[in-house]
Short mmCIF file of C-alpha atoms in Angstrom, two decimals:
data_model
loop_
_atom_site.label_atom_id
_atom_site.label_comp_id
_atom_site.label_asym_id
_atom_site.label_seq_id
_atom_site.Cartn_x
_atom_site.Cartn_y
_atom_site.Cartn_z
CA MET A 1 -66.65 -20.31 18.05
CA ASN A 2 -66.98 -18.92 21.80
CA LYS A 3 -66.04 -15.43 23.02
CA LYS A 4 -62.58 -17.07 23.62
CA GLY A 5 -62.21 -18.45 20.56
CA LEU A 6 -62.73 -15.61 19.25
CA LEU A 7 -60.20 -13.57 21.05
CA LEU A 8 -57.24 -16.11 20.19
CA SER A 9 -58.05 -16.55 16.62
CA ILE A 10 -57.63 -12.39 15.85
CA ALA A 11 -54.84 -12.63 18.49
CA PHE A 12 -53.07 -15.43 16.17
CA TRP A 13 -54.19 -13.62 13.13
CA LEU A 14 -52.64 -10.72 13.75
CA VAL A 15 -48.85 -11.96 14.98
CA PHE A 16 -49.58 -14.28 11.82
CA LEU A 17 -49.99 -10.62 10.15
CA ALA A 18 -47.24 -9.57 11.88
CA ILE A 19 -44.39 -11.67 11.23
CA ILE A 20 -45.64 -11.84 7.57
CA ALA A 21 -44.71 -8.22 7.08
CA TYR A 22 -42.09 -8.11 9.09
CA LEU A 23 -40.34 -10.81 7.03
CA GLY A 24 -41.57 -9.17 3.80
CA MET A 25 -39.72 -5.18 4.72
CA THR A 26 -36.60 -7.36 5.83
CA VAL A 27 -36.43 -8.89 2.78
CA ALA A 28 -37.73 -5.71 0.80
CA GLN A 29 -35.14 -3.30 2.15
CA GLY A 30 -32.33 -5.70 1.92
CA GLY A 31 -31.96 -6.33 5.73
CA ALA A 32 -31.26 -10.11 5.29
CA VAL A 33 -28.43 -9.26 3.31
CA ALA A 34 -26.10 -6.98 5.97
CA GLY A 35 -26.59 -9.83 7.85
CA VAL A 36 -24.82 -12.32 5.61
CA LYS A 37 -21.69 -13.69 7.21
CA GLY A 38 -18.76 -12.07 5.03
CA LYS A 39 -19.98 -9.01 4.05
CA TRP A 40 -18.27 -7.16 6.24
CA GLN A 41 -14.87 -8.65 5.01
CA VAL A 42 -15.41 -8.63 1.40
CA ASP A 43 -16.38 -5.11 1.83
CA PHE A 44 -13.25 -4.44 4.20
CA LEU A 45 -11.21 -5.76 1.15
CA ALA A 46 -13.13 -3.33 -1.35
CA LYS A 47 -12.89 -0.10 0.11
CA ASN A 48 -9.43 -0.33 2.31
CA TYR A 49 -7.23 -3.37 0.98
CA LEU A 50 -8.32 -2.74 -2.68
CA GLU A 51 -7.60 1.29 -2.12
CA ALA A 52 -4.45 0.58 -0.63
CA GLU A 53 -3.36 -1.67 -3.71
CA GLN A 54 -4.39 0.90 -6.37
CA GLN A 55 -2.26 3.58 -4.30
CA LEU A 56 1.22 0.82 -4.42
CA LEU A 57 0.52 0.94 -7.48
CA ILE A 58 0.82 4.28 -8.45
CA TYR A 59 3.75 4.67 -5.99
CA ASP A 60 5.45 1.79 -7.41
CA SER A 61 4.85 3.12 -11.22
CA ALA A 62 6.12 6.39 -9.92
CA VAL A 63 9.64 4.86 -8.80
CA TYR A 64 9.89 2.26 -11.82
CA ASN A 65 9.64 5.52 -14.00
CA ALA A 66 12.28 7.31 -11.65
CA ALA A 67 14.60 4.37 -11.30
CA VAL A 68 14.34 4.12 -15.59
CA LYS A 69 14.69 7.25 -16.30
CA VAL A 70 17.77 7.66 -14.22
CA ALA A 71 19.78 4.60 -15.17
CA LEU A 72 19.08 5.91 -19.03
CA GLU A 73 20.29 9.41 -18.42
CA MET A 74 23.19 8.14 -16.90
CA ALA A 75 24.18 5.91 -19.60
CA SER A 76 23.81 8.34 -22.19
CA ASN A 77 25.89 10.62 -20.04
CA GLY A 78 28.33 7.48 -19.82
CA GLY A 79 27.43 7.14 -15.95
CA PHE A 80 27.21 10.27 -14.44
CA ILE A 81 24.28 13.12 -14.04
CA SER A 82 23.98 16.20 -15.15
CA GLU A 83 24.15 17.46 -11.58
CA ASN A 84 27.72 15.59 -11.02
CA PRO A 85 29.81 15.97 -14.78
CA SER A 86 32.84 14.13 -15.43
CA PRO A 87 35.90 15.95 -13.87
CA CYS A 88 37.35 15.23 -17.12
CA GLY A 89 34.75 17.21 -19.24
CA LYS A 90 33.32 16.37 -22.21
CA THR A 91 33.73 16.06 -26.32
CA SER A 92 32.63 18.71 -28.58
CA ASN A 93 29.53 16.38 -28.92
CA GLY A 94 28.93 16.39 -25.11
CA VAL A 95 30.18 12.72 -24.65
CA SER A 96 31.60 12.44 -20.93
CA LEU A 97 34.98 11.80 -20.96
CA TRP A 98 36.61 8.69 -18.43
CA TYR A 99 40.13 9.41 -19.23
CA LYS A 100 41.40 12.94 -20.12
CA ASN A 101 45.67 13.94 -20.04
CA GLY A 102 46.27 11.33 -17.21
CA GLN A 103 43.41 12.08 -15.52
CA LEU A 104 40.92 8.64 -15.01
CA CYS A 105 37.23 9.71 -14.11
CA LEU A 106 35.07 6.47 -13.63
CA PRO A 107 31.41 6.94 -13.03
CA SER A 108 30.24 6.47 -9.49
CA VAL A 109 27.17 5.14 -9.29
CA ASP A 110 26.81 6.47 -5.18
CA LYS A 111 25.34 9.73 -6.88
CA THR A 112 22.37 7.14 -8.47
CA VAL A 113 20.67 6.81 -5.28
CA ASP A 114 20.55 10.47 -4.64
CA LYS A 115 19.39 11.39 -8.08
CA THR A 116 16.51 8.80 -8.15
CA LYS A 117 15.19 9.93 -4.27
CA SER A 118 14.73 13.82 -5.44
CA LEU A 119 13.11 12.65 -8.99
CA LEU A 120 10.75 10.64 -6.58
CA GLN A 121 10.32 13.74 -4.15
CA GLN A 122 8.99 15.78 -7.33
CA LYS A 123 6.85 12.79 -8.23
CA ILE A 124 5.19 11.98 -5.00
CA LYS A 125 5.68 14.76 -2.96
CA SER A 126 3.78 13.93 0.49
CA ARG A 127 5.87 10.57 0.56
CA THR A 128 9.41 10.12 2.20
CA TYR A 129 11.58 7.40 1.41
CA ASN A 130 14.65 6.19 3.28
CA ASN A 131 17.41 3.81 2.89
CA LEU A 132 17.34 3.21 -0.91
CA GLU A 133 19.42 1.03 -2.60
CA TYR A 134 20.22 -0.58 -5.60
CA ASP A 135 20.82 -4.36 -5.12
CA LYS A 136 21.38 -5.66 -9.16
CA THR A 137 18.62 -5.61 -11.11
CA ILE A 138 16.43 -4.87 -7.59
CA PHE A 139 15.80 -1.05 -6.10
CA ARG A 140 14.47 -1.20 -3.05
CA GLY A 141 13.39 1.10 -0.72
CA GLU A 142 11.32 2.12 2.79
CA GLY A 143 8.48 4.41 3.10
CA GLU A 144 6.43 5.15 5.74
CA LYS A 145 2.99 3.41 6.79
CA GLU A 146 0.02 4.92 5.11
CA THR A 147 -3.81 4.82 6.80
CA ILE A 148 -6.63 4.30 4.60
CA THR A 149 -9.96 5.09 6.00
CA SER A 150 -13.76 4.45 5.21
CA ASP A 151 -16.85 3.53 6.20
CA ILE A 152 -15.75 0.00 7.44
CA GLY A 153 -12.80 0.73 9.21
CA ALA A 154 -8.94 1.32 8.60
CA TYR A 155 -6.40 -0.18 6.81
CA THR A 156 -2.81 0.53 7.34
CA PHE A 157 -0.42 -0.46 5.29
CA PRO A 158 3.36 -0.33 4.47
CA THR A 159 4.30 1.80 1.15
CA SER A 160 8.00 0.60 1.05
CA PHE A 161 8.93 -0.65 -2.31
CA PHE A 162 10.84 -3.87 -4.04
CA ILE A 163 11.24 -3.40 -8.05
CA ASP A 164 12.86 -5.57 -10.25
CA LEU A 165 14.22 -2.96 -12.78
CA GLY A 166 15.66 -5.72 -15.32
CA TYR A 167 19.16 -3.53 -15.01
CA SER A 168 21.84 -3.68 -13.32
CA TYR A 169 24.60 -0.80 -11.98
CA ASP A 170 27.18 -3.26 -11.71
CA GLU A 171 27.80 -3.20 -15.44
CA TYR A 172 29.98 -0.53 -14.77
CA SER A 173 32.75 -1.83 -13.24
CA GLN A 174 32.82 -4.12 -16.09
CA LEU A 175 32.94 -1.24 -18.41
CA THR A 176 35.72 0.63 -16.77
CA GLY A 177 37.59 -2.60 -16.78
CA GLU A 178 37.16 -3.12 -20.66
CA ALA A 179 37.81 0.97 -20.94
CA TRP A 180 41.09 0.12 -18.67
CA GLN A 181 42.33 -2.42 -19.94
CA ILE A 182 41.77 -0.40 -23.82
CA LEU A 183 43.88 2.36 -22.61
CA LEU A 184 46.73 0.33 -21.47
CA GLN A 185 46.72 -1.28 -25.09
CA CYS A 186 45.98 1.27 -27.12
CA SER A 187 46.80 4.57 -25.56
CA GLY A 188 49.41 6.56 -27.50
CA LYS A 189 49.75 4.06 -30.78
CA GLU A 190 50.24 5.59 -34.05
CA ASP A 191 47.44 3.50 -35.86
CA LEU A 192 45.29 3.88 -33.04
CA LYS A 193 42.40 2.07 -35.32
CA SER A 194 44.18 -0.75 -35.95
CA CYS A 195 44.79 -1.37 -32.22
CA LEU A 196 41.29 -0.84 -30.97
CA ASP A 197 39.98 -3.14 -33.30
CA GLY A 198 42.20 -5.75 -32.11
CA ASN A 199 41.57 -4.79 -28.68
CA LYS A 200 38.31 -3.21 -28.19
CA PRO A 201 35.17 -5.74 -26.97
CA PRO A 202 32.87 -6.27 -29.92
CA HIS A 203 30.16 -4.12 -27.82
CA TRP A 204 32.45 -1.24 -27.99
CA LYS A 205 31.43 0.76 -30.95
CA TYR A 206 33.02 3.62 -32.56
CA THR A 207 31.08 6.86 -32.47
CA SER A 208 27.45 5.41 -32.52
CA CYS A 209 26.03 1.96 -31.83
CA THR A 210 23.84 1.78 -35.22
CA ASN A 211 26.36 3.42 -37.38
CA PRO A 212 29.92 2.65 -35.95
CA GLN A 213 32.16 4.92 -37.64
CA PHE A 214 35.96 5.36 -36.63
CA ASN A 215 36.67 9.04 -35.49
CA GLN A 216 38.82 10.81 -33.65
CA GLU A 217 39.55 14.44 -32.82
CA ASN A 218 43.04 14.72 -30.92
CA GLY A 219 43.49 11.50 -30.03
CA VAL A 220 39.89 11.42 -28.02
CA VAL A 221 37.77 8.64 -29.50
CA VAL A 222 33.81 8.43 -28.30
CA PHE A 223 32.22 4.89 -28.20
CA CYS A 224 29.11 3.89 -27.54
CA ILE A 225 28.95 0.67 -25.37
CA GLU A 226 26.30 -1.41 -25.98
CA SER A 227 24.75 -3.33 -22.80
CA PRO A 228 27.02 -6.33 -22.42
CA SER A 229 24.75 -8.19 -20.46
CA ARG A 230 21.89 -7.42 -22.89
CA TYR A 231 19.67 -5.16 -20.68
CA VAL A 232 16.91 -3.44 -21.88
CA LEU A 233 15.14 -0.26 -20.63
CA PRO A 234 11.36 1.10 -21.80
CA VAL A 235 11.90 4.26 -23.56
CA GLY A 236 9.59 7.24 -24.16
CA GLU A 237 6.16 8.47 -22.53
CA GLU A 238 3.47 6.43 -24.57
CA LEU A 239 1.78 3.54 -21.88
CA PHE A 240 3.23 0.12 -24.13
CA ARG A 241 6.39 1.83 -24.85
CA PRO A 242 9.09 -0.07 -26.91
CA LYS A 243 11.91 -1.68 -24.68
CA GLU A 244 15.65 -0.53 -26.05
CA LEU A 245 19.20 -2.29 -25.53
CA VAL A 246 20.92 -0.06 -22.87
CA THR A 247 24.00 2.06 -24.12
CA TYR A 248 26.81 4.08 -22.85
CA MET A 249 28.32 6.84 -24.36
CA VAL A 250 31.71 7.15 -23.40
CA GLY A 251 34.94 9.37 -24.85
CA LEU A 252 38.77 8.27 -23.99
CA ASP A 253 41.69 10.54 -24.53
CA LEU A 254 44.18 7.70 -26.13
CA SER A 255 46.62 10.04 -27.55
CA ALA A 256 49.24 10.03 -24.68
CA VAL A 257 50.67 6.59 -23.22
CA VAL A 258 49.65 5.15 -20.22
CA ILE A 259 51.48 4.45 -17.15
CA PRO A 260 50.31 1.78 -14.97
CA ILE A 261 50.37 2.13 -11.48
CA GLN A 262 52.28 -0.88 -10.00
CA MET B 1 -70.08 -31.37 16.07
CA ARG B 2 -68.49 -33.37 18.95
CA SER B 3 -66.19 -31.32 21.33
CA LEU B 4 -63.34 -33.02 22.77
CA ARG B 5 -62.72 -31.98 26.66
CA PHE B 6 -59.85 -31.54 28.95
CA LYS B 7 -61.43 -32.17 32.43
CA ARG B 8 -58.46 -32.13 33.86
CA PHE B 9 -58.08 -28.73 34.38
CA GLY B 10 -60.60 -27.08 36.26
CA LYS B 11 -63.17 -24.98 34.98
CA LYS B 12 -61.89 -21.72 34.58
CA GLY B 13 -58.68 -23.80 32.65
CA ILE B 14 -61.07 -25.76 30.56
CA VAL B 15 -60.00 -24.91 26.55
CA SER B 16 -62.85 -25.75 24.34
CA ILE B 17 -61.64 -26.54 20.86
CA ASN B 18 -63.99 -29.08 18.45
CA LEU B 19 -62.61 -30.76 15.41
CA LEU B 20 -63.78 -28.21 12.77
CA GLU B 21 -61.42 -25.71 14.80
CA LEU B 22 -58.03 -28.07 15.00
CA PHE B 23 -58.66 -28.92 11.22
CA SER B 24 -58.09 -24.97 10.52
CA MET B 25 -55.34 -24.30 13.00
CA ALA B 26 -53.30 -27.20 11.64
CA ALA B 27 -53.75 -25.92 7.94
CA PHE B 28 -53.04 -22.46 9.26
CA THR B 29 -49.97 -23.79 10.97
CA VAL B 30 -48.76 -25.47 7.94
CA ILE B 31 -49.76 -22.15 5.62
CA ILE B 32 -48.06 -20.22 8.16
CA TYR B 33 -44.70 -22.72 7.66
CA PHE B 34 -44.62 -22.23 4.01
CA LEU B 35 -45.06 -18.71 3.73
CA VAL B 36 -41.93 -18.40 6.80
CA SER B 37 -39.76 -20.98 4.65
CA LEU B 38 -40.96 -18.73 1.65
CA LEU B 39 -40.11 -14.97 3.03
CA LEU B 40 -36.71 -16.42 4.32
CA PHE B 41 -35.33 -18.44 1.59
CA ALA B 42 -36.59 -15.42 -0.67
CA GLY B 43 -33.70 -13.78 2.16
CA ILE B 44 -30.93 -15.51 2.01
CA ASN B 45 -31.13 -16.28 -1.96
CA SER B 46 -30.66 -12.35 -2.32
CA ALA B 47 -28.43 -12.25 0.75
CA GLN B 48 -26.56 -15.02 -1.25
CA LYS B 49 -27.13 -13.31 -4.95
CA GLU B 50 -25.75 -10.33 -3.84
CA SER B 51 -22.75 -11.43 -1.59
CA LYS B 52 -21.46 -13.55 -4.42
CA ASN B 53 -22.04 -9.84 -6.80
CA ASP B 54 -19.56 -8.60 -4.07
CA ILE B 55 -16.82 -10.81 -4.14
CA ALA B 56 -16.74 -11.34 -8.29
CA ALA B 57 -16.71 -7.41 -8.29
CA PHE B 58 -13.60 -7.50 -5.88
CA LYS B 59 -12.23 -10.31 -7.30
CA ARG B 60 -12.53 -8.31 -10.85
CA ALA B 61 -10.73 -5.35 -9.43
CA ASP B 62 -8.20 -7.29 -7.98
CA ALA B 63 -7.59 -8.76 -11.15
CA GLY B 64 -7.53 -5.76 -12.62
CA VAL B 65 -4.59 -4.51 -10.66
CA GLN B 66 -2.46 -7.36 -11.09
CA ASN B 67 -2.81 -7.33 -14.80
CA LEU B 68 -1.86 -3.55 -14.25
CA ARG B 69 1.36 -4.89 -12.04
CA VAL B 70 1.65 -7.51 -14.91
CA LEU B 71 2.29 -4.36 -17.11
CA LEU B 72 4.34 -2.29 -14.97
CA GLN B 73 7.01 -5.01 -14.71
CA ASP B 74 7.29 -5.18 -18.24
CA GLY B 75 8.00 -1.74 -18.42
CA ALA B 76 4.87 0.40 -19.04
CA ASN B 77 4.46 3.68 -17.97
CA LEU B 78 0.97 3.96 -15.76
CA GLU B 79 1.84 7.42 -15.10
CA MET B 80 -0.23 7.56 -18.51
CA ILE B 81 -3.45 6.56 -17.42
CA ASN B 82 -5.62 6.96 -13.94
CA ILE B 83 -5.50 3.70 -12.45
CA GLU B 84 -8.43 3.91 -10.41
CA THR B 85 -10.67 4.30 -13.39
CA THR B 86 -8.95 1.74 -15.18
CA VAL B 87 -9.15 -0.66 -12.62
CA GLU B 88 -13.06 0.06 -12.42
CA ARG B 89 -13.58 -0.25 -16.28
CA SER B 90 -12.11 -3.90 -15.83
CA GLY B 91 -14.44 -6.07 -17.65
CA VAL B 92 -14.09 -10.05 -18.30
CA LEU B 93 -14.30 -12.04 -21.03
CA ALA B 94 -14.62 -15.68 -21.01
CA GLY B 95 -13.62 -15.56 -17.96
CA LYS B 96 -10.48 -13.48 -17.90
CA THR B 97 -10.83 -9.79 -16.90
CA ILE B 98 -9.70 -7.31 -19.11
CA THR B 99 -8.17 -4.33 -17.99
CA SER B 100 -6.11 -2.93 -20.72
CA CYS B 101 -6.23 -3.59 -24.38
CA ARG B 102 -2.89 -5.73 -23.99
CA ASP B 103 -5.42 -8.41 -21.99
CA TYR B 104 -6.87 -9.15 -25.01
CA VAL B 105 -5.63 -12.39 -27.45
CA THR B 106 -8.14 -12.07 -30.84
CA GLU B 107 -7.98 -9.58 -33.14
CA ARG B 108 -11.86 -9.13 -33.33
CA ASP B 109 -12.39 -9.24 -29.36
CA CYS B 110 -9.40 -6.30 -29.48
CA VAL B 111 -10.93 -4.18 -32.34
CA ASP B 112 -14.93 -4.26 -30.94
CA ASP B 113 -13.33 -3.65 -27.34
CA THR B 114 -15.90 -6.98 -26.35
CA ALA B 115 -15.85 -6.24 -22.51
CA ALA B 116 -15.94 -2.46 -22.95
CA ILE B 117 -12.97 -1.03 -21.29
CA SER B 118 -12.74 2.10 -23.20
CA ASP B 119 -13.69 5.07 -21.32
CA GLY B 120 -13.84 7.12 -24.64
CA THR B 121 -10.14 8.21 -24.30
CA PHE B 122 -8.55 5.50 -26.56
CA ILE B 123 -9.24 2.93 -28.70
CA CYS B 124 -7.92 -0.76 -29.01
CA GLN B 125 -6.49 -1.66 -32.30
CA TRP B 126 -4.59 -5.03 -33.01
CA THR B 127 -1.12 -4.61 -34.76
CA GLY B 128 -0.71 -7.94 -35.94
CA THR B 129 0.13 -9.80 -32.81
CA GLN B 130 -0.72 -7.66 -29.69
CA CYS B 131 -3.54 -5.13 -28.99
CA TYR B 132 -2.73 -1.96 -27.70
CA ASN B 133 -4.30 1.41 -26.49
CA LYS B 134 -4.42 4.45 -28.99
CA PHE B 135 -5.16 7.55 -27.32
CA ARG B 136 -7.03 9.92 -28.75
CA SER B 137 -5.77 12.99 -28.13
CA PHE B 138 -5.82 16.14 -30.11
CA GLY B 139 -5.10 14.46 -33.80
CA ARG B 140 -2.14 12.94 -32.11
CA SER B 141 -1.88 9.55 -31.30
CA LYS B 142 -0.20 7.66 -28.67
CA SER B 143 -0.22 3.99 -28.66
#
């Protein structure tokens, strides 16, 4: 090999070693991985989208619990909330009256939204929800947009919710209709029990849903009404809490005759 | 050894290569080709492996979130748990993502916590038909 050939050979080996070293270091440091197609997208999904989904789940969980709590509280108070009790007052056992001394005090489910909203404000202080609405079994509301920023980028998502509660406040209109029928049929009757036995719907139980017993106090009869649509809601604070049939506690003053408005 | 000469060029442009050098160059070229291919293959292979791991981790976490969403729809009180930790600790058992004890379908997997989802704050307990998270807290159990 002459001098020129030697130079060529040395140059060749240097280039060869440089290529090998470069490729070796690239592989060792994972450099080749960074250039893989779809890596950025997967990282974006993992660090931003997934984070947002978890955040939404936390919000939805708080919304669901607040809605369930309000629904159960209202049912046990005969459709009234503690801040807005029945104008007819309560029985000695604390049961809300729907009728007393000629005054009809039917529950107003409009207050439900305000109550749920204030509960939500306590649970999720950082969020504000607007246009909260119950539509049959669906509870929905509009939330502001939220942005999650990571080293990959920013992801903005809406925090509005749409939750199937599995329970509808529409039941109250059926119950108030049934209560009105009972009042028309049995108020002022001497044999109140016989009249009620013959006229009350089967889901209206006396005093308690588990152990029904007729009892009256100055013509006031307390009813435990089982949900006519057989709605069930989770009860308790446990992770896997049991679902129980929704029951309404209502008192009716049947001592005086009700004159229907023509 | 006979030399190959390219006499089309002038004296300055003459390159002298004998057969041995020619074969050596060819052999080196082949070796370089294989080495470069090997390194590139190793790089692509490791990239694919990394990529698959990332996708698998994402899919597991996403399935974990969906599992919790199903629980919420079923009335579970998710405010009792740390959602982020629960999703992170999700495991895979026979292709199914296990996020809470409720996801176990057999008593053995439930009691053994086969996917190792517990962070020590709860154990999985079988109640005849289903698996539940039984929390450990000051001797009082919640399920």
